[in-house]
Coordinates of C-alpha atoms in Angstrom, one line a residue:
Chain S
M792 CA -20.3 23.9 -66.5
Q793 CA -18.9 26.8 -64.5
S794 CA -20.2 25.4 -61.3
M795 CA -18.6 22.0 -62.1
I796 CA -15.3 23.7 -62.7
R797 CA -15.5 25.5 -59.4
S798 CA -16.4 22.3 -57.7
E799 CA -13.4 20.5 -59.3
F800 CA -11.1 23.2 -58.1
R801 CA -12.5 22.8 -54.6
K802 CA -11.9 19.1 -54.8
L803 CA -8.3 19.7 -55.5
T804 CA -7.7 22.2 -52.8
T805 CA -9.3 20.2 -50.0
V806 CA -7.1 17.1 -50.2
R807 CA -3.4 16.7 -49.9
A808 CA -2.5 14.0 -52.4
P809 CA -2.5 16.1 -55.6
W810 CA -0.2 18.7 -54.1
L811 CA 2.3 16.1 -53.1
L812 CA 2.2 14.7 -56.6
L813 CA 2.6 18.2 -58.1
A814 CA 5.5 19.0 -55.7
A815 CA 7.3 15.9 -57.0
G816 CA 7.9 17.5 -60.4
P817 CA 10.2 20.3 -59.3
L818 CA 12.1 17.9 -57.0
L819 CA 12.7 15.5 -60.0
V820 CA 13.9 18.5 -62.0
V821 CA 16.4 19.6 -59.3
A822 CA 17.7 16.1 -58.9
G823 CA 18.0 15.5 -62.6
I824 CA 19.9 18.7 -63.3
T825 CA 22.2 18.2 -60.4
G826 CA 22.9 14.7 -61.8
L827 CA 23.7 16.2 -65.1
A828 CA 26.1 18.8 -63.6
E829 CA 27.7 16.3 -61.3
S830 CA 28.3 13.7 -64.1
G831 CA 30.5 16.1 -66.0
G832 CA 28.1 18.0 -68.2
N833 CA 29.9 20.8 -70.0
V834 CA 28.5 24.1 -68.8
H835 CA 30.0 26.0 -71.7
D836 CA 28.0 23.9 -74.2
P837 CA 24.6 25.3 -75.2
G838 CA 23.4 21.7 -75.8
T839 CA 24.0 20.9 -72.1
Q840 CA 22.0 23.9 -71.1
R841 CA 19.1 22.7 -73.3
A842 CA 19.4 19.2 -71.8
A843 CA 19.2 20.7 -68.4
F844 CA 16.1 22.8 -69.2
A845 CA 14.4 19.8 -70.9
H846 CA 14.0 18.2 -67.5
T847 CA 10.9 20.3 -67.2
G848 CA 9.2 18.0 -69.6
L849 CA 10.2 14.9 -67.6
A850 CA 8.2 16.2 -64.7
A851 CA 5.1 15.6 -66.8
V852 CA 5.1 11.9 -65.7
F853 CA 3.7 13.3 -62.4
T854 CA 1.0 15.4 -64.0
L855 CA 0.0 12.3 -66.0
V856 CA -0.6 10.4 -62.8
F857 CA -2.3 13.5 -61.3
G858 CA -4.7 13.5 -64.3
I859 CA -5.4 9.8 -64.1
L860 CA -6.4 10.1 -60.5
A861 CA -8.9 12.9 -61.3
V862 CA -11.4 10.4 -62.6
A863 CA -10.2 7.0 -61.6
G864 CA -9.7 8.2 -58.0
E865 CA -13.3 9.3 -57.9
Y866 CA -14.3 5.8 -58.9
R867 CA -12.1 4.3 -56.2
H868 CA -13.6 6.4 -53.4
S869 CA -17.1 6.1 -54.9
T870 CA -17.3 9.9 -54.9
I871 CA -18.2 9.6 -58.6
T872 CA -21.8 8.8 -57.5
D873 CA -22.1 12.3 -56.0
T874 CA -20.4 13.9 -59.0
Y875 CA -22.9 12.3 -61.4
L876 CA -25.8 13.2 -59.2
S877 CA -24.8 16.8 -59.4
S878 CA -24.1 16.6 -63.1
P879 CA -26.0 13.8 -64.8
R880 CA -24.4 14.8 -68.1
R881 CA -21.2 12.9 -67.7
G882 CA -19.5 14.4 -70.7
R883 CA -19.6 17.8 -68.9
V884 CA -17.9 16.3 -65.9
V885 CA -15.0 15.2 -68.1
G886 CA -15.0 18.6 -69.7
A887 CA -14.7 20.3 -66.3
K888 CA -12.0 18.0 -65.2
L889 CA -10.0 18.5 -68.4
T890 CA -10.1 22.3 -67.9
V891 CA -9.1 22.2 -64.3
Y892 CA -6.4 19.6 -64.5
A893 CA -4.9 21.1 -67.7
L894 CA -4.6 24.3 -65.8
A895 CA -3.2 22.7 -62.7
G896 CA -0.8 20.8 -64.9
A897 CA 0.4 24.0 -66.5
V898 CA 0.9 25.6 -63.1
A899 CA 2.9 22.5 -62.0
G900 CA 4.9 22.8 -65.3
L901 CA 5.6 26.5 -64.5
A902 CA 6.9 25.5 -61.0
S903 CA 9.1 22.8 -62.7
S904 CA 10.5 25.2 -65.3
G905 CA 11.2 27.7 -62.5
A906 CA 13.1 25.0 -60.7
A907 CA 15.0 24.1 -63.9
L908 CA 16.0 27.7 -64.5
A909 CA 17.1 28.2 -60.9
T910 CA 19.0 24.9 -60.5
T911 CA 20.7 25.3 -63.9
A912 CA 21.7 28.9 -63.0
A913 CA 23.1 27.8 -59.7
W914 CA 25.2 24.9 -61.1
W915 CA 26.4 26.9 -64.1
A916 CA 27.5 29.8 -61.7
A917 CA 29.3 27.3 -59.5
R918 CA 31.1 25.8 -62.5
G919 CA 32.1 29.1 -64.0
G920 CA 29.7 28.9 -67.0
H921 CA 27.0 31.4 -67.8
L922 CA 23.4 30.9 -68.9
H923 CA 22.4 31.7 -72.5
L924 CA 18.9 33.1 -72.0
S925 CA 18.8 35.4 -75.0
A926 CA 18.5 32.5 -77.4
A927 CA 15.0 31.4 -78.4
D928 CA 16.1 27.9 -77.9
A929 CA 16.2 28.3 -74.1
W930 CA 12.6 29.6 -73.9
L931 CA 11.2 27.1 -76.4
T932 CA 12.6 24.3 -74.3
L933 CA 11.2 25.7 -71.0
G934 CA 7.9 26.6 -72.6
G935 CA 7.6 23.2 -74.3
G936 CA 8.2 21.6 -71.0
V937 CA 5.4 23.6 -69.4
A938 CA 3.1 22.6 -72.3
A939 CA 4.0 19.0 -71.9
N940 CA 3.0 19.1 -68.2
C941 CA -0.3 20.6 -69.2
A942 CA -0.9 18.1 -72.0
L943 CA -0.1 15.0 -70.0
A944 CA -2.4 16.1 -67.2
A945 CA -5.2 16.3 -69.7
I946 CA -4.3 13.0 -71.3
G947 CA -4.3 11.5 -67.8
V948 CA -7.9 12.7 -67.3
G949 CA -8.9 10.9 -70.5
L950 CA -7.0 7.8 -69.6
G951 CA -8.4 7.7 -66.1
A952 CA -11.9 8.0 -67.5
L953 CA -11.2 5.2 -69.9
I954 CA -9.6 2.9 -67.3
R955 CA -11.5 3.6 -64.2
N956 CA -9.3 1.5 -61.9
P957 CA -6.5 3.8 -60.7
A958 CA -3.9 1.1 -60.2
A959 CA -4.6 -0.4 -63.6
A960 CA -4.6 3.0 -65.3
I961 CA -1.3 4.1 -63.7
A962 CA 0.3 0.8 -64.5
T963 CA -0.8 0.9 -68.1
A964 CA 0.4 4.5 -68.5
L965 CA 3.8 3.9 -66.9
A966 CA 4.3 0.6 -68.8
W967 CA 3.5 2.3 -72.0
F968 CA 6.0 5.1 -71.4
A969 CA 8.8 2.9 -70.0
L970 CA 8.5 -0.1 -72.2
I971 CA 5.7 -0.6 -74.7
E972 CA 6.2 2.5 -76.8
G973 CA 9.9 1.8 -77.3
I974 CA 9.1 -1.7 -78.7
A975 CA 6.2 -0.4 -80.7
G976 CA 8.5 2.3 -82.1
Q977 CA 11.0 -0.2 -83.3
L978 CA 8.3 -2.3 -84.9
L979 CA 6.8 0.7 -86.7
G980 CA 10.1 2.2 -87.7
P981 CA 11.1 5.9 -87.0
A982 CA 8.8 7.4 -89.6
L983 CA 5.7 6.2 -87.8
A984 CA 7.1 6.0 -84.3
R985 CA 7.3 9.8 -84.0
W986 CA 3.5 10.0 -84.0
L987 CA 3.3 7.9 -80.8
P988 CA 2.5 9.8 -77.6
F989 CA 5.8 9.6 -75.8
Y990 CA 7.8 10.6 -78.9
A991 CA 5.3 13.4 -79.3
T992 CA 6.0 14.5 -75.7
E993 CA 9.7 14.5 -76.4
A994 CA 9.2 16.6 -79.5
L995 CA 7.1 19.1 -77.5
S996 CA 9.4 19.3 -74.5
R997 CA 12.6 19.1 -76.7
S998 CA 14.1 16.4 -74.5
S999 CA 16.1 13.9 -76.5
L1000 CA 16.0 10.7 -74.5
S1001 CA 15.7 8.6 -77.6
A1002 CA 18.3 10.3 -79.7
T1003 CA 17.8 8.0 -82.6
A1004 CA 14.2 8.8 -83.2
R1005 CA 13.3 11.4 -85.8
L1006 CA 11.0 13.5 -83.8
L1007 CA 8.1 15.7 -85.0
P1008 CA 8.7 19.5 -84.9
Q1009 CA 7.7 21.0 -81.5
W1010 CA 4.4 22.3 -82.7
G1011 CA 3.6 18.9 -84.3
G1012 CA 4.2 17.2 -80.9
A1013 CA 1.8 19.7 -79.3
L1014 CA -0.9 18.9 -81.9
M1015 CA -0.4 15.2 -81.5
L1016 CA -0.8 15.4 -77.7
L1017 CA -4.0 17.5 -78.2
A1018 CA -5.3 14.8 -80.5
Y1019 CA -4.5 12.0 -78.0
T1020 CA -6.3 14.0 -75.3
A1021 CA -9.4 14.4 -77.4
A1022 CA -9.3 10.7 -78.5
F1023 CA -9.0 9.4 -75.0
A1024 CA -11.7 11.7 -73.6
A1025 CA -14.1 10.9 -76.4
A1026 CA -13.5 7.2 -76.2
A1027 CA -14.2 7.4 -72.4
V1028 CA -17.4 9.4 -72.9
F1029 CA -18.7 7.0 -75.4
T1030 CA -17.7 3.8 -73.6
T1031 CA -16.8 3.4 -69.9
L1032 CA -18.5 6.6 -68.7
R1033 CA -21.9 5.4 -70.0
R1034 CA -21.8 2.3 -67.8
D1035 CA -24.0 1.9 -64.8
V1036 CA -22.6 3.3 -61.5
T1037 CA -23.4 0.6 -58.9
Chain E
M351 CA -44.3 18.9 -54.9
P352 CA -43.3 16.1 -57.3
D353 CA -44.4 12.5 -57.1
I354 CA -42.0 9.7 -58.0
E355 CA -43.6 7.4 -60.5
V356 CA -42.0 4.1 -61.6
H357 CA -43.5 2.6 -64.8
G358 CA -42.8 -1.0 -65.9
L359 CA -39.2 -0.9 -64.7
T360 CA -37.0 -3.8 -65.7
K361 CA -33.2 -4.2 -65.3
T362 CA -31.1 -7.1 -66.1
F363 CA -27.4 -7.4 -65.1
G364 CA -26.0 -10.1 -67.4
R365 CA -28.4 -13.0 -66.8
V366 CA -29.7 -11.7 -63.5
M367 CA -33.0 -9.9 -63.6
A368 CA -32.7 -7.4 -60.7
V369 CA -36.0 -5.6 -61.3
R370 CA -38.9 -7.1 -63.2
D371 CA -41.7 -4.9 -64.6
L372 CA -42.0 -2.9 -61.5
S373 CA -44.5 -0.1 -61.2
F374 CA -45.5 2.1 -58.2
T375 CA -46.0 5.7 -57.1
A376 CA -44.4 7.4 -54.2
P377 CA -46.8 10.3 -53.5
A378 CA -45.8 13.8 -52.4
G379 CA -46.4 14.6 -48.7
K380 CA -45.8 11.0 -47.6
V381 CA -42.9 8.9 -46.4
T382 CA -42.9 5.8 -48.7
G383 CA -41.0 2.8 -47.4
L384 CA -39.5 0.6 -50.2
L385 CA -39.2 -2.7 -48.4
G386 CA -37.8 -6.0 -49.5
P387 CA -35.2 -8.7 -48.6
N388 CA -31.6 -8.4 -49.5
G389 CA -31.1 -8.5 -53.2
S390 CA -34.7 -7.7 -54.0
G391 CA -33.9 -4.8 -56.3
K392 CA -34.5 -1.9 -54.0
T393 CA -31.1 -0.2 -54.5
T394 CA -31.2 -0.9 -58.3
T395 CA -34.6 0.8 -58.4
L396 CA -33.3 3.9 -56.6
R397 CA -30.2 4.1 -58.7
I398 CA -32.3 4.0 -61.9
A399 CA -34.5 6.8 -60.4
L400 CA -31.3 8.8 -59.9
G401 CA -30.0 8.3 -63.4
L402 CA -27.0 6.2 -62.2
V403 CA -28.2 3.0 -63.8
R404 CA -29.8 2.7 -67.2
P405 CA -33.0 0.6 -67.1
T406 CA -33.4 -2.3 -69.6
A407 CA -37.1 -1.3 -70.0
G408 CA -39.5 1.2 -68.4
E409 CA -38.7 4.4 -66.6
A410 CA -38.7 6.2 -63.3
L411 CA -39.9 9.8 -63.3
I412 CA -39.6 12.5 -60.7
G413 CA -42.4 15.1 -61.1
G414 CA -43.0 13.7 -64.6
V415 CA -39.4 13.9 -65.9
R416 CA -36.3 11.7 -65.8
Y417 CA -33.5 12.6 -63.3
G418 CA -31.1 13.3 -66.1
R419 CA -33.5 15.9 -67.6
L420 CA -33.8 18.0 -64.4
T421 CA -32.0 21.3 -64.8
R422 CA -30.9 21.7 -61.2
P423 CA -31.2 18.1 -60.0
R424 CA -29.9 18.6 -56.5
R425 CA -32.4 21.4 -55.8
V426 CA -35.2 18.9 -56.6
V427 CA -33.8 15.6 -55.3
G428 CA -31.6 14.9 -52.3
A429 CA -30.2 11.4 -52.2
M430 CA -28.2 9.2 -49.9
L431 CA -27.1 5.8 -51.2
E432 CA -25.3 3.1 -49.3
S433 CA -22.2 3.4 -51.5
T434 CA -22.0 7.2 -51.7
G435 CA -18.4 7.7 -51.0
F436 CA -16.3 10.3 -49.2
H437 CA -12.6 11.0 -49.9
P438 CA -11.1 9.8 -46.6
G439 CA -8.7 12.7 -46.4
R440 CA -11.3 15.4 -47.0
R441 CA -12.9 17.2 -44.1
A442 CA -16.6 16.8 -43.6
R443 CA -17.2 20.5 -44.2
D444 CA -15.1 20.5 -47.3
H445 CA -17.0 17.5 -48.7
L446 CA -20.2 19.6 -48.5
R447 CA -18.4 22.7 -49.8
V448 CA -17.4 20.7 -52.9
R449 CA -21.0 19.8 -53.4
A450 CA -22.3 23.3 -52.7
A451 CA -20.0 24.6 -55.5
A452 CA -21.3 22.0 -57.9
D453 CA -24.9 22.7 -57.1
G454 CA -24.8 26.5 -56.8
I455 CA -25.8 26.4 -53.1
P456 CA -24.8 29.3 -50.8
P457 CA -22.0 28.4 -48.4
R458 CA -23.9 29.2 -45.3
R459 CA -26.3 26.3 -46.1
V460 CA -23.2 24.0 -45.5
D461 CA -23.0 25.0 -41.8
E462 CA -26.7 24.8 -41.5
V463 CA -27.0 21.2 -42.5
L464 CA -23.9 20.2 -40.5
G465 CA -25.7 21.6 -37.5
L466 CA -29.0 19.8 -38.4
A467 CA -27.1 16.5 -38.7
G468 CA -25.4 17.1 -35.3
L469 CA -21.9 17.3 -36.9
G470 CA -21.1 20.9 -36.0
A471 CA -18.2 19.8 -33.8
A472 CA -16.8 17.3 -36.2
A473 CA -17.0 19.5 -39.3
R474 CA -13.3 20.1 -39.5
R475 CA -12.3 16.5 -39.1
P476 CA -11.3 14.3 -42.1
V477 CA -13.9 11.7 -42.9
R478 CA -11.4 8.9 -42.3
Q479 CA -11.8 9.5 -38.6
F480 CA -15.6 9.2 -38.7
S481 CA -17.6 6.2 -37.4
L482 CA -20.2 4.5 -39.6
G483 CA -22.9 6.5 -37.8
M484 CA -21.1 9.8 -38.4
R485 CA -20.7 9.0 -42.1
Q486 CA -24.4 8.3 -42.2
R487 CA -25.1 11.7 -40.6
L488 CA -22.8 13.3 -43.2
G489 CA -24.6 11.5 -46.0
L490 CA -28.0 12.8 -44.7
A491 CA -26.6 16.3 -44.3
A492 CA -25.4 16.1 -48.0
A493 CA -28.9 14.8 -49.0
M494 CA -30.5 17.9 -47.4
L495 CA -28.0 20.4 -48.7
G496 CA -30.1 21.5 -51.6
D497 CA -33.3 21.8 -49.5
P498 CA -34.8 19.3 -52.0
Q499 CA -38.5 18.6 -52.6
V500 CA -37.7 14.9 -52.9
L501 CA -35.5 12.8 -50.7
I502 CA -34.4 9.3 -51.7
L503 CA -32.6 7.4 -48.9
D504 CA -31.1 4.0 -49.0
E505 CA -31.0 2.4 -45.6
P506 CA -30.6 5.7 -43.8
A507 CA -30.8 4.3 -40.3
N508 CA -27.8 2.0 -40.8
G509 CA -25.2 2.6 -38.1
L510 CA -27.2 5.4 -36.4
D511 CA -27.4 5.3 -32.6
P512 CA -30.8 5.6 -30.9
A513 CA -30.7 9.4 -30.7
G514 CA -29.8 9.5 -34.4
I515 CA -32.7 7.2 -35.3
A516 CA -35.1 9.4 -33.4
W517 CA -33.7 12.5 -35.0
L518 CA -34.0 10.9 -38.5
R519 CA -37.6 9.8 -37.8
G520 CA -38.6 13.3 -36.6
T521 CA -36.8 15.0 -39.6
L522 CA -38.5 12.7 -42.2
R523 CA -41.9 13.2 -40.6
D524 CA -41.4 17.0 -40.6
L525 CA -40.2 17.1 -44.2
A526 CA -43.2 15.0 -45.3
R527 CA -45.5 17.3 -43.4
E528 CA -44.1 20.2 -45.5
G529 CA -45.4 18.3 -48.5
R530 CA -42.1 16.8 -49.7
T531 CA -41.8 13.4 -51.3
I532 CA -39.7 10.9 -49.3
V533 CA -38.7 7.4 -50.2
V534 CA -36.8 5.2 -47.8
A535 CA -35.5 1.8 -48.7
S536 CA -35.0 -0.5 -45.8
H537 CA -35.2 -4.0 -44.6
V538 CA -35.4 -3.0 -40.9
L539 CA -39.1 -3.3 -40.3
G540 CA -39.2 -2.1 -36.7
E541 CA -38.2 1.4 -37.6
V542 CA -40.4 1.5 -40.7
T543 CA -43.7 1.2 -38.8
R544 CA -42.9 4.3 -36.9
T545 CA -41.8 6.4 -39.9
V546 CA -43.6 5.5 -43.1
D547 CA -47.2 6.2 -44.3
H548 CA -47.0 4.3 -47.5
V549 CA -45.4 0.9 -48.3
V550 CA -44.0 -0.7 -51.4
I551 CA -42.9 -4.3 -50.9
V552 CA -40.7 -5.9 -53.5
S553 CA -39.2 -9.4 -53.7
A554 CA -37.0 -10.9 -56.4
G555 CA -37.4 -7.6 -58.3
E556 CA -41.2 -7.8 -58.5
L557 CA -43.9 -5.8 -56.8
R558 CA -45.7 -7.6 -54.0
F559 CA -47.6 -4.8 -52.4
A560 CA -48.2 -1.1 -52.7
G561 CA -50.5 0.9 -50.5
P562 CA -50.9 2.7 -47.2
L563 CA -49.2 1.1 -44.2
S564 CA -52.6 0.9 -42.5
D565 CA -53.8 -1.6 -45.1
I566 CA -51.4 -4.2 -43.7
G567 CA -51.4 -3.2 -40.1
E568 CA -49.4 -0.6 -38.2
T569 CA -47.7 -2.8 -35.6
H570 CA -44.3 -4.3 -36.1
A571 CA -45.7 -7.8 -35.7
A572 CA -48.4 -7.2 -38.3
L573 CA -46.0 -5.7 -40.8
E574 CA -43.5 -8.5 -40.2
S575 CA -45.9 -11.3 -40.8
A576 CA -47.3 -9.5 -43.9
F577 CA -43.7 -8.9 -45.2
L578 CA -42.7 -12.5 -44.7
N579 CA -45.8 -13.8 -46.4
L580 CA -45.5 -11.4 -49.4
T581 CA -41.8 -12.0 -49.9
A582 CA -41.7 -15.7 -49.4
A583 CA -40.5 -17.8 -52.3
P584 CA -43.5 -18.9 -54.4
N585 CA -43.2 -22.7 -53.7

């Protein structure tokens, strides 16, 4: 297992694509907070500061794609053959990838939260406001965002193992987040909708895109995402990953 | 050194029977040629032996155990399959370093096999810049990385230039002389007569012949006529 983890790290550090993907998170955060400040956000309102910090969680859409490519990308380039020859126990491969990608997702989340803090500080200073960093709320929002980046990278690994075609896996994930979950949420009603993955991500990262939904508490969102990660990974190990590699 | 034994192997993909009750042994210390026309089940047989494809019936054993049960598989078996992929943006040397990490192989072995395969100068180039022959050399370097006792190669001469083919032949002969077990799947008969000791001929997934090359004749013409007779459709 240890050697597989080392090998997975080396896979990440020897190609460029994952780093571009992870760099996209902080850029999104900077742009999003700038947009918030420019569109007349009130820098004296603690709610605006939280909304700015919550951009950290939005960057998780990139760690999701990053995670998907961990497995589906290997099928695309046929490097999965080599991976399974080195580790015929395929469940262990998924375990190693979950470990490495969750860690990389957390690092990306830290970078995004740093970007959120710096960008917010800069705009607030420019507009004559000042940051409220003594409140637990600020750190729970930033920390939740980091955790969301970590969790969605892991969910991506499970999803990419389940849907081994990268284009199909990414399209499914993005369609779910942008479209399907909103409709499913309306059909299920707010009491059930809050258990869905995107609402759980909102709860964890304390972003309130869908203000009408009654979200789970932050820790509840974290547990739900953990459960989704385990469910996807287990489903993959027992279905698609058992298939012949031809 | 371990033999490869295939016992009653059968594999169906949907309605297609790719391999049908196939049995043969590839003995240690010999180069065994697995020969057959396109679509005769050679690659499927090798993939089953490597644990990538699950057989419908029967089994393939390496030194008496299935590939999936080997504790350090890459130290025992080196493999090169036609579809073994490379990430196009990864440098050749990094491809092998990823493998070395997975298999617990010391890093200096990476440069050693790059040298053996004649890729020393290209080691730091991304694989997308490689020709087919260079990819083939990288695949062979990767197969030899773990200094394995068993080598399983699918069409290894594909795309190699004459110098590469001569190098491959010499390398395989040397490795067999050290007692290792080597299986080479091919449909290029000319090269086979100069490399292999032992022949397994399959057609439509079934065994047609297994034995020393000398039993069917060691010239290209003799092997070709035997091959065509053995693999001809039954009617």
